[in-house]
Amino acid sequence: MSNAMDKSFDNLRSKFDQFEAPVPEALWDAVAVGIGAPVHERSNRRWLWLLLLFLGTSLGFGTIYMIKSGAVVPEESALSVIKGKEVVAESTAEFKTEKVTLGSNENGSIQNDKSEKQTDDNSKNGFQAQKKGALETKGDDLNEHRSPITVEQEPEELVIMDDGQPEEQNANSTREKRIIALPGAEELSRPIANLQSLELPDYEWMSSPSFDQGGMTFIRRKKWVTRLNFGFQMNYSTINPNPNDDLFIEAKSHDFDLNTDRLGLTIGYDLWYHVNRRFWLKGQVFSHYRRFNIRLNYEENGDSAPREFRDQLNTLSLGMSIGVMYQLNPDEVSKSAFDVLISYENALVNEFKDTRLLSYPSGLWNLNLGYTFSPRTRGVSQWYIRPYLFYGLNRNFGDRAGEVRPFGFGFQFIRHR
Amino acid sequence: MQQYRDLIEQCVAGKAKSQRELYDLLKGRLMGICIRYNRAPEDAHDVFQEAMIRLFKNIEQAARVESFEAWVRRITTNAAIDAYKKRKAQLHVSMDNEQVPELIDTAVNAFERLKAEEIIALLHEIPENQRIVFNLFVIDGYSHKEIAEKLEIAESTSRVLLTRGKRNMIELLKKTETHEQRYG
């Protein structure tokens, strides 16, 4: 029987070989946190965040717009508070006040009854309700009240009063006891004070370093960001003849060819400072290796035979640039931005010095315009790509026959993190 | 196994999508082990979570093991044992000689008819220390020596606990049989 028992327990083991039990979905969240994986599917989370951003933005800007443009209270809705009743309120100030009786006719339309004007220097204590219920508004006729009413921030401006001080009776007065008194037109027209615009949270989408399959995360935007970059550029030049010498130069070096003998390299380090949601200050230190393919014909004064100058000249420079960057889509995962930079570079190697003809500034100022974007592949790229244009700004003929002014385009690759 | 290999390599590379895929492949099997060792679902979930985290944190080892499934089972079992050891600082077992009642034919048949879920229900009815040893010895195939090392108890203690576990399981089985005979 012992064998039977052992056999029975052996069978028991086999029952569990493929046994599976149900697993609550929520357990993945805990596991994911433990192993640093994203808790939710990327797309779900992205849409959730974008939806929240959209709703938040709409609500925020909508509220600001409403407040800044003034809360327009339609006549009918405003008056609906007192529709069907006749109330009287009294002005606070020494303005001419105008008694306006509001009521509704049988089919519910609003009636406006200008009945009397009076000057009141006595009542300084805010709105007071008349027992009989006609509403006196301050210094305006009803038509003026159709204009937008500016909402005041201070709630104490809204006074709900019980019985007011009795004054003249209106023929249409009723037993109304409670009114809602709005601030006078003068107060209503005051600008809104102490209202700050809403700003989106200082967060941004970034790709997550823990996975490269399109994962991303929503992180607090850093104030300072440093980024390594490298790239290449195509270097061209215009050659401006020196008008003060006796050489006539016909340059050909600005031909737009795409030969590799114009290909230069660049490496640098970016420092970005986040100014606000869209603007960054951008600084950069860099080293450029530029290659120029110079071709020109020249003839000296009195010499009818043109000569050709053809050479490949290189420069190596260290420099720095500073500028601003405008982010087009700060709330999206895939970023893009325009930037404009002014850069200064000092030539460490300047092969133009060896030529008799041409000068190349040892201290070169450049205007640099770029467009930075993060390409979408399968997921979110860890890199930015920045195509850019540059153009030399300074003139420096020196004692040479021609001045080389570089320009060109290039591509930088900037690491996200 | 090749399916596992590819996923493991991608998990080693830190790819989140593959981590989730491997999790989905393994989760049912892991939870099956966890609920064998733990009566309370919360405890089973804790062990499951711990086992999964250990698995992914040591996924590089998985690429080198001969049997990935056995490796996963071992990790899960160890997580269950560690959780049990945390709960029970010390095992106190009286060492009285005990006899395991013999299984009569009907009981043998009954064992064979039981589904895994029903066996787990029986396991949940026996004391935890017996359940742990029963699981380790009967279902997961550990020897008394290995169990003694894992639980930090004497081998004899392991034997006693197994004997009691078996006895209780048989008693429970008999009750089940009787119940079935009476009430169908």
mmCIF file of C-alpha atoms in Angstrom, chain A residues 76-281:
data_model
loop_
_atom_site.group_PDB
_atom_site.id
_atom_site.type_symbol
_atom_site.label_atom_id
_atom_site.label_comp_id
_atom_site.label_asym_id
_atom_site.label_seq_id
_atom_site.Cartn_x
_atom_site.Cartn_y
_atom_site.Cartn_z
ATOM 1 C CA GLU A 76 -32.267 87.973 -20.133
ATOM 2 C CA SER A 77 -30.329 85.646 -17.910
ATOM 3 C CA ALA A 78 -29.249 88.434 -15.616
ATOM 4 C CA LEU A 79 -32.696 89.666 -15.261
ATOM 5 C CA SER A 80 -34.094 86.255 -14.810
ATOM 6 C CA VAL A 81 -33.030 86.540 -11.208
ATOM 7 C CA ILE A 82 -35.635 89.122 -10.669
ATOM 8 C CA LYS A 83 -37.936 88.183 -13.437
ATOM 9 C CA GLY A 84 -41.505 88.431 -12.436
ATOM 10 C CA LYS A 85 -40.733 90.567 -9.464
ATOM 11 C CA GLU A 86 -40.260 94.216 -9.071
ATOM 12 C CA VAL A 87 -37.505 95.350 -6.809
ATOM 13 C CA VAL A 88 -36.001 98.662 -5.965
ATOM 14 C CA ALA A 89 -32.390 99.255 -5.087
ATOM 15 C CA GLU A 90 -30.779 102.524 -4.284
ATOM 16 C CA SER A 91 -27.481 103.849 -5.471
ATOM 17 C CA THR A 92 -24.652 104.383 -3.051
ATOM 18 C CA ALA A 93 -23.155 107.512 -4.461
ATOM 19 C CA GLU A 94 -23.884 111.069 -5.325
ATOM 20 C CA PHE A 95 -24.433 110.291 -8.946
ATOM 21 C CA LYS A 96 -27.648 110.786 -10.607
ATOM 22 C CA THR A 97 -29.585 107.710 -10.030
ATOM 23 C CA GLU A 98 -32.252 106.397 -12.161
ATOM 24 C CA LYS A 99 -35.078 104.367 -11.015
ATOM 25 C CA VAL A 100 -35.699 101.464 -13.229
ATOM 26 C CA THR A 101 -38.536 99.165 -12.755
ATOM 27 C CA LEU A 102 -38.151 95.727 -14.058
ATOM 28 C CA GLY A 103 -40.946 93.404 -14.493
ATOM 29 C CA SER A 104 -42.305 90.875 -16.804
ATOM 30 C CA ASN A 105 -45.307 91.103 -18.923
ATOM 31 C CA GLU A 106 -47.699 88.358 -19.415
ATOM 32 C CA ASN A 107 -45.691 86.512 -21.997
ATOM 33 C CA GLY A 108 -42.544 86.796 -19.924
ATOM 34 C CA SER A 109 -40.650 89.493 -21.784
ATOM 35 C CA ILE A 110 -38.653 92.037 -19.810
ATOM 36 C CA GLN A 111 -39.974 95.507 -19.447
ATOM 37 C CA ASN A 112 -37.898 98.556 -18.837
ATOM 38 C CA ASP A 113 -39.598 101.424 -17.180
ATOM 39 C CA LYS A 114 -37.614 104.598 -16.806
ATOM 40 C CA SER A 115 -39.670 106.531 -14.458
ATOM 41 C CA GLU A 116 -37.590 108.961 -12.553
ATOM 42 C CA LYS A 117 -34.184 110.460 -12.038
ATOM 43 C CA GLN A 118 -32.911 111.741 -8.803
ATOM 44 C CA THR A 119 -29.756 112.843 -7.099
ATOM 45 C CA ASP A 120 -28.816 111.174 -3.906
ATOM 46 C CA ASP A 121 -26.007 112.481 -1.762
ATOM 47 C CA ASN A 122 -27.073 110.855 1.385
ATOM 48 C CA SER A 123 -26.838 107.167 0.991
ATOM 49 C CA LYS A 124 -23.199 106.210 1.502
ATOM 50 C CA ASN A 125 -23.755 102.813 2.939
ATOM 51 C CA GLY A 126 -23.939 100.635 -0.045
ATOM 52 C CA PHE A 127 -26.888 99.324 -1.799
ATOM 53 C CA GLN A 128 -30.061 99.397 0.036
ATOM 54 C CA ALA A 129 -33.099 97.596 -0.941
ATOM 55 C CA GLN A 130 -36.433 99.199 -1.097
ATOM 56 C CA LYS A 131 -39.146 97.382 0.600
ATOM 57 C CA LYS A 132 -41.413 97.714 -2.285
ATOM 58 C CA GLY A 133 -39.144 96.029 -4.652
ATOM 59 C CA ALA A 134 -38.297 98.373 -7.523
ATOM 60 C CA LEU A 135 -34.666 98.242 -8.532
ATOM 61 C CA GLU A 136 -32.678 101.436 -8.808
ATOM 62 C CA THR A 137 -29.493 101.131 -10.679
ATOM 63 C CA LYS A 138 -26.612 103.515 -10.576
ATOM 64 C CA GLY A 139 -26.426 106.227 -13.154
ATOM 65 C CA ASP A 140 -27.174 104.153 -16.155
ATOM 66 C CA ASP A 141 -30.124 103.173 -18.064
ATOM 67 C CA LEU A 142 -30.873 99.594 -18.654
ATOM 68 C CA ASN A 143 -29.304 99.564 -22.059
ATOM 69 C CA GLU A 144 -25.965 100.305 -20.510
ATOM 70 C CA HIS A 145 -26.331 97.241 -18.393
ATOM 71 C CA ARG A 146 -26.328 95.204 -21.537
ATOM 72 C CA SER A 147 -22.651 95.917 -21.766
ATOM 73 C CA PRO A 148 -20.362 93.298 -20.258
ATOM 74 C CA ILE A 149 -20.185 93.247 -16.521
ATOM 75 C CA THR A 150 -16.729 92.857 -15.110
ATOM 76 C CA VAL A 151 -16.647 90.331 -12.349
ATOM 77 C CA GLU A 152 -14.983 91.592 -9.236
ATOM 78 C CA GLN A 153 -12.735 89.347 -7.264
ATOM 79 C CA GLU A 154 -13.818 90.599 -3.884
ATOM 80 C CA PRO A 155 -16.879 88.679 -2.889
ATOM 81 C CA GLU A 156 -17.907 91.316 -0.418
ATOM 82 C CA GLU A 157 -18.992 93.440 -3.333
ATOM 83 C CA LEU A 158 -21.934 91.171 -3.662
ATOM 84 C CA VAL A 159 -24.383 92.071 -0.935
ATOM 85 C CA ILE A 160 -27.490 90.267 -0.097
ATOM 86 C CA MET A 161 -29.690 92.377 1.973
ATOM 87 C CA ASP A 162 -32.932 91.960 3.692
ATOM 88 C CA ASP A 163 -35.262 94.807 4.159
ATOM 89 C CA GLY A 164 -33.883 98.093 2.930
ATOM 90 C CA GLN A 165 -34.583 101.564 3.936
ATOM 91 C CA PRO A 166 -38.002 102.557 2.676
ATOM 92 C CA GLU A 167 -38.133 105.299 0.200
ATOM 93 C CA GLU A 168 -40.552 106.352 -2.425
ATOM 94 C CA GLN A 169 -43.042 103.833 -3.444
ATOM 95 C CA ASN A 170 -43.279 102.585 -6.922
ATOM 96 C CA ALA A 171 -46.604 102.128 -8.450
ATOM 97 C CA ASN A 172 -45.748 98.613 -9.454
ATOM 98 C CA SER A 173 -44.043 97.749 -6.180
ATOM 99 C CA THR A 174 -44.662 94.424 -4.614
ATOM 100 C CA ARG A 175 -43.743 92.665 -1.393
ATOM 101 C CA GLU A 176 -40.189 91.752 -2.486
ATOM 102 C CA LYS A 177 -37.871 91.602 0.505
ATOM 103 C CA ARG A 178 -34.591 90.115 -0.655
ATOM 104 C CA ILE A 179 -32.545 91.387 -3.511
ATOM 105 C CA ILE A 180 -29.142 90.665 -4.853
ATOM 106 C CA ALA A 181 -27.294 93.911 -5.316
ATOM 107 C CA LEU A 182 -24.494 94.032 -7.873
ATOM 108 C CA PRO A 183 -21.645 96.540 -7.658
ATOM 109 C CA GLY A 184 -22.215 99.840 -9.360
ATOM 110 C CA ALA A 185 -21.082 100.508 -12.883
ATOM 111 C CA GLU A 186 -18.063 102.454 -11.721
ATOM 112 C CA GLU A 187 -16.881 99.586 -9.608
ATOM 113 C CA LEU A 188 -17.777 97.116 -12.239
ATOM 114 C CA SER A 189 -15.617 98.844 -14.786
ATOM 115 C CA ARG A 190 -12.509 98.650 -12.641
ATOM 116 C CA PRO A 191 -9.778 96.403 -14.029
ATOM 117 C CA ILE A 192 -9.354 93.007 -12.569
ATOM 118 C CA ALA A 193 -6.696 93.044 -9.937
ATOM 119 C CA ASN A 194 -4.354 90.394 -8.649
ATOM 120 C CA LEU A 195 -5.342 87.855 -11.234
ATOM 121 C CA GLN A 196 -2.509 85.733 -12.478
ATOM 122 C CA SER A 197 -2.658 83.787 -15.664
ATOM 123 C CA LEU A 198 -2.709 80.052 -15.413
ATOM 124 C CA GLU A 199 0.333 78.193 -16.572
ATOM 125 C CA LEU A 200 0.706 74.626 -17.507
ATOM 126 C CA PRO A 201 2.610 72.515 -15.042
ATOM 127 C CA ASP A 202 6.299 72.640 -15.562
ATOM 128 C CA TYR A 203 6.488 69.161 -16.973
ATOM 129 C CA GLU A 204 7.409 67.689 -20.282
ATOM 130 C CA TRP A 205 7.309 64.389 -22.053
ATOM 131 C CA MET A 206 10.607 62.662 -22.386
ATOM 132 C CA SER A 207 11.612 59.274 -23.576
ATOM 133 C CA SER A 208 12.292 56.924 -20.766
ATOM 134 C CA PRO A 209 15.871 55.700 -20.440
ATOM 135 C CA SER A 210 14.701 52.404 -18.992
ATOM 136 C CA PHE A 211 13.420 51.177 -22.307
ATOM 137 C CA ASP A 212 13.856 52.088 -25.884
ATOM 138 C CA GLN A 213 10.748 50.647 -27.398
ATOM 139 C CA GLY A 214 8.800 53.815 -27.395
ATOM 140 C CA GLY A 215 8.491 54.250 -23.691
ATOM 141 C CA MET A 216 8.226 57.659 -22.276
ATOM 142 C CA THR A 217 7.714 59.433 -19.115
ATOM 143 C CA PHE A 218 6.375 62.720 -17.949
ATOM 144 C CA ILE A 219 9.050 64.504 -16.023
ATOM 145 C CA ARG A 220 9.528 67.864 -14.429
ATOM 146 C CA ARG A 221 11.202 70.124 -16.894
ATOM 147 C CA LYS A 222 14.711 70.941 -15.801
ATOM 148 C CA LYS A 223 15.818 74.522 -15.554
ATOM 149 C CA TRP A 224 19.300 73.767 -16.839
ATOM 150 C CA VAL A 225 20.062 71.088 -19.360
ATOM 151 C CA THR A 226 23.440 70.105 -20.715
ATOM 152 C CA ARG A 227 23.702 68.140 -23.908
ATOM 153 C CA LEU A 228 26.513 66.748 -25.941
ATOM 154 C CA ASN A 229 26.357 67.314 -29.657
ATOM 155 C CA PHE A 230 28.309 66.415 -32.705
ATOM 156 C CA GLY A 231 27.732 66.755 -36.393
ATOM 157 C CA PHE A 232 28.978 67.705 -39.766
ATOM 158 C CA GLN A 233 28.684 70.680 -42.029
ATOM 159 C CA MET A 234 29.177 71.658 -45.606
ATOM 160 C CA ASN A 235 31.330 74.745 -45.901
ATOM 161 C CA TYR A 236 31.037 77.278 -48.651
ATOM 162 C CA SER A 237 32.363 80.747 -48.967
ATOM 163 C CA THR A 238 31.923 83.967 -50.751
ATOM 164 C CA ILE A 239 35.077 85.800 -51.611
ATOM 165 C CA ASN A 240 34.896 89.542 -51.570
ATOM 166 C CA PRO A 241 37.658 91.285 -53.471
ATOM 167 C CA ASN A 242 39.532 93.955 -51.658
ATOM 168 C CA PRO A 243 38.734 97.218 -53.482
ATOM 169 C CA ASN A 244 41.941 98.782 -52.282
ATOM 170 C CA ASP A 245 44.460 96.649 -54.107
ATOM 171 C CA ASP A 246 45.425 96.026 -57.703
ATOM 172 C CA LEU A 247 44.119 92.466 -57.988
ATOM 173 C CA PHE A 248 40.967 91.568 -59.829
ATOM 174 C CA ILE A 249 39.397 88.424 -58.421
ATOM 175 C CA GLU A 250 36.740 86.272 -59.946
ATOM 176 C CA ALA A 251 35.807 83.700 -57.381
ATOM 177 C CA LYS A 252 34.235 80.386 -58.139
ATOM 178 C CA SER A 253 34.374 78.858 -54.730
ATOM 179 C CA HIS A 254 30.778 79.559 -53.901
ATOM 180 C CA ASP A 255 29.601 76.928 -56.332
ATOM 181 C CA PHE A 256 27.099 74.757 -54.544
ATOM 182 C CA ASP A 257 28.611 71.381 -54.929
ATOM 183 C CA LEU A 258 28.240 68.608 -52.374
ATOM 184 C CA ASN A 259 31.756 67.226 -52.484
ATOM 185 C CA THR A 260 33.229 65.716 -49.399
ATOM 186 C CA ASP A 261 36.150 68.122 -49.660
ATOM 187 C CA ARG A 262 33.809 70.680 -48.164
ATOM 188 C CA LEU A 263 32.757 68.430 -45.337
ATOM 189 C CA GLY A 264 33.665 69.656 -41.898
ATOM 190 C CA LEU A 265 33.063 68.254 -38.464
ATOM 191 C CA THR A 266 31.792 69.775 -35.287
ATOM 192 C CA ILE A 267 31.582 68.696 -31.709
ATOM 193 C CA GLY A 268 30.218 70.680 -28.841
ATOM 194 C CA TYR A 269 28.422 70.893 -25.589
ATOM 195 C CA ASP A 270 25.075 72.589 -25.192
ATOM 196 C CA LEU A 271 23.785 74.383 -22.147
ATOM 197 C CA TRP A 272 20.085 75.162 -22.248
ATOM 198 C CA TYR A 273 18.308 77.338 -19.745
ATOM 199 C CA HIS A 274 14.566 77.025 -19.550
ATOM 200 C CA VAL A 275 13.062 80.511 -19.446
ATOM 201 C CA ASN A 276 9.431 79.634 -19.802
ATOM 202 C CA ARG A 277 7.211 77.095 -21.429
ATOM 203 C CA ARG A 278 8.387 77.845 -24.941
ATOM 204 C CA PHE A 279 11.619 79.783 -24.649
ATOM 205 C CA TRP A 280 15.069 78.530 -23.826
ATOM 206 C CA LEU A 281 18.333 80.361 -23.699
#
